[in-house]
Each structure stands twice: as structure tokens, then as C-alpha cells.
XYZ file of C-alpha atoms in Angstrom:
81
model
C 13.731 7.994 6.510
C 12.373 10.272 9.219
C 8.592 10.290 9.454
C 8.414 14.021 10.265
C 10.356 14.956 7.103
C 7.810 13.130 4.933
C 4.345 13.469 6.434
C 1.595 11.109 5.337
C -0.403 12.653 2.479
C -3.920 13.866 3.411
C -6.532 11.125 3.501
C -4.056 8.277 3.945
C -3.775 6.155 7.063
C -1.655 3.155 8.013
C -2.601 0.098 5.980
C -4.662 -2.250 8.181
C -3.619 -5.527 6.567
C -0.228 -6.962 7.401
C 1.679 -9.561 5.404
C 5.073 -11.208 5.834
C 5.770 -10.222 2.208
C 5.163 -6.508 2.729
C 6.418 -6.218 6.335
C 9.909 -5.103 5.233
C 8.358 -2.194 3.310
C 6.374 -0.764 6.211
C 4.927 1.663 6.672
C 2.347 1.161 3.937
C -0.622 3.504 3.709
C -4.138 3.176 2.381
C -6.779 5.656 1.317
C -10.353 4.510 0.762
C -13.169 6.517 -0.785
C -16.304 4.415 -1.161
C -15.480 1.517 -3.475
C -12.124 2.994 -4.442
C -8.848 2.732 -2.619
C -5.175 3.282 -3.183
C -2.059 1.965 -1.528
C 0.921 4.180 -0.854
C 4.544 3.601 -0.043
C 7.342 6.076 0.481
C 10.024 4.797 -1.863
C 13.435 4.637 -0.257
C 16.755 3.099 -1.229
C 15.869 -0.381 0.098
C 12.913 -0.520 -2.336
C 15.061 0.122 -5.407
C 16.973 -1.987 -7.886
C 20.589 -1.443 -8.953
C 19.460 1.327 -11.341
C 17.872 3.287 -8.500
C 14.317 2.602 -9.705
C 11.517 1.012 -7.707
C 12.073 -2.746 -7.960
C 9.554 -4.639 -10.108
C 9.030 -7.176 -7.326
C 7.808 -4.408 -5.013
C 5.442 -3.133 -7.709
C 4.127 -6.659 -8.349
C 3.578 -7.405 -4.665
C 1.735 -4.121 -4.115
C -0.413 -4.764 -7.203
C -1.221 -8.240 -5.865
C -2.173 -6.735 -2.503
C -4.369 -4.125 -4.195
C -6.102 -6.771 -6.314
C -6.928 -8.820 -3.220
C -8.283 -5.767 -1.405
C -10.362 -4.847 -4.433
C -11.967 -8.303 -4.334
C -12.722 -7.919 -0.610
C -14.351 -4.521 -1.201
C -16.501 -5.916 -4.015
C -17.578 -8.902 -1.888
C -18.499 -6.528 0.956
C -20.665 -4.542 -1.481
C -22.457 -7.680 -2.716
C -23.084 -8.979 0.800
C -24.412 -5.621 2.024
C -27.146 -5.445 -0.653
């Protein structure tokens, strides 16, 4: 998928954490506003199951990544007090 045909949505930047699990799905994007953040992925054919829907394994891995980042953000907040 050509990057220029699908620009990164406003406020998102390349995700700073890399993982062997998510490497095949790059580029991943992240948007952080205070204690909140979201992960983004442009869904393409290689992310989909035989029905053409986003594969549950991709959803699970991204949710796992988000949960870990949420814990890091909360720990940062506790340590900065």
C-alpha cells in the first residue's frame, strides 16, 4: 500500500516500540494525549483472514501491546508524583 495514498491521520506518529510479533504489520502508529493513547494500523490484505476481515490474532496482539503501554504510562504517572 502506497504511503502517499493513505496519509497518517493527524496526531499520529510512528509507534516507538518495536516487537518481533508486530514487525510484519509495520508501520504501526501511536497517538498520545496525556494519559490516553491509541494504536493505529492501516488494514491491508495481509492482515485479514479468509473472510476478508481483520484477523483476530492481529486484534489480540495489538490489544496486548496497548495493555502493556497502558501499564507503562500508569507507572510513569506514579513515579512522577
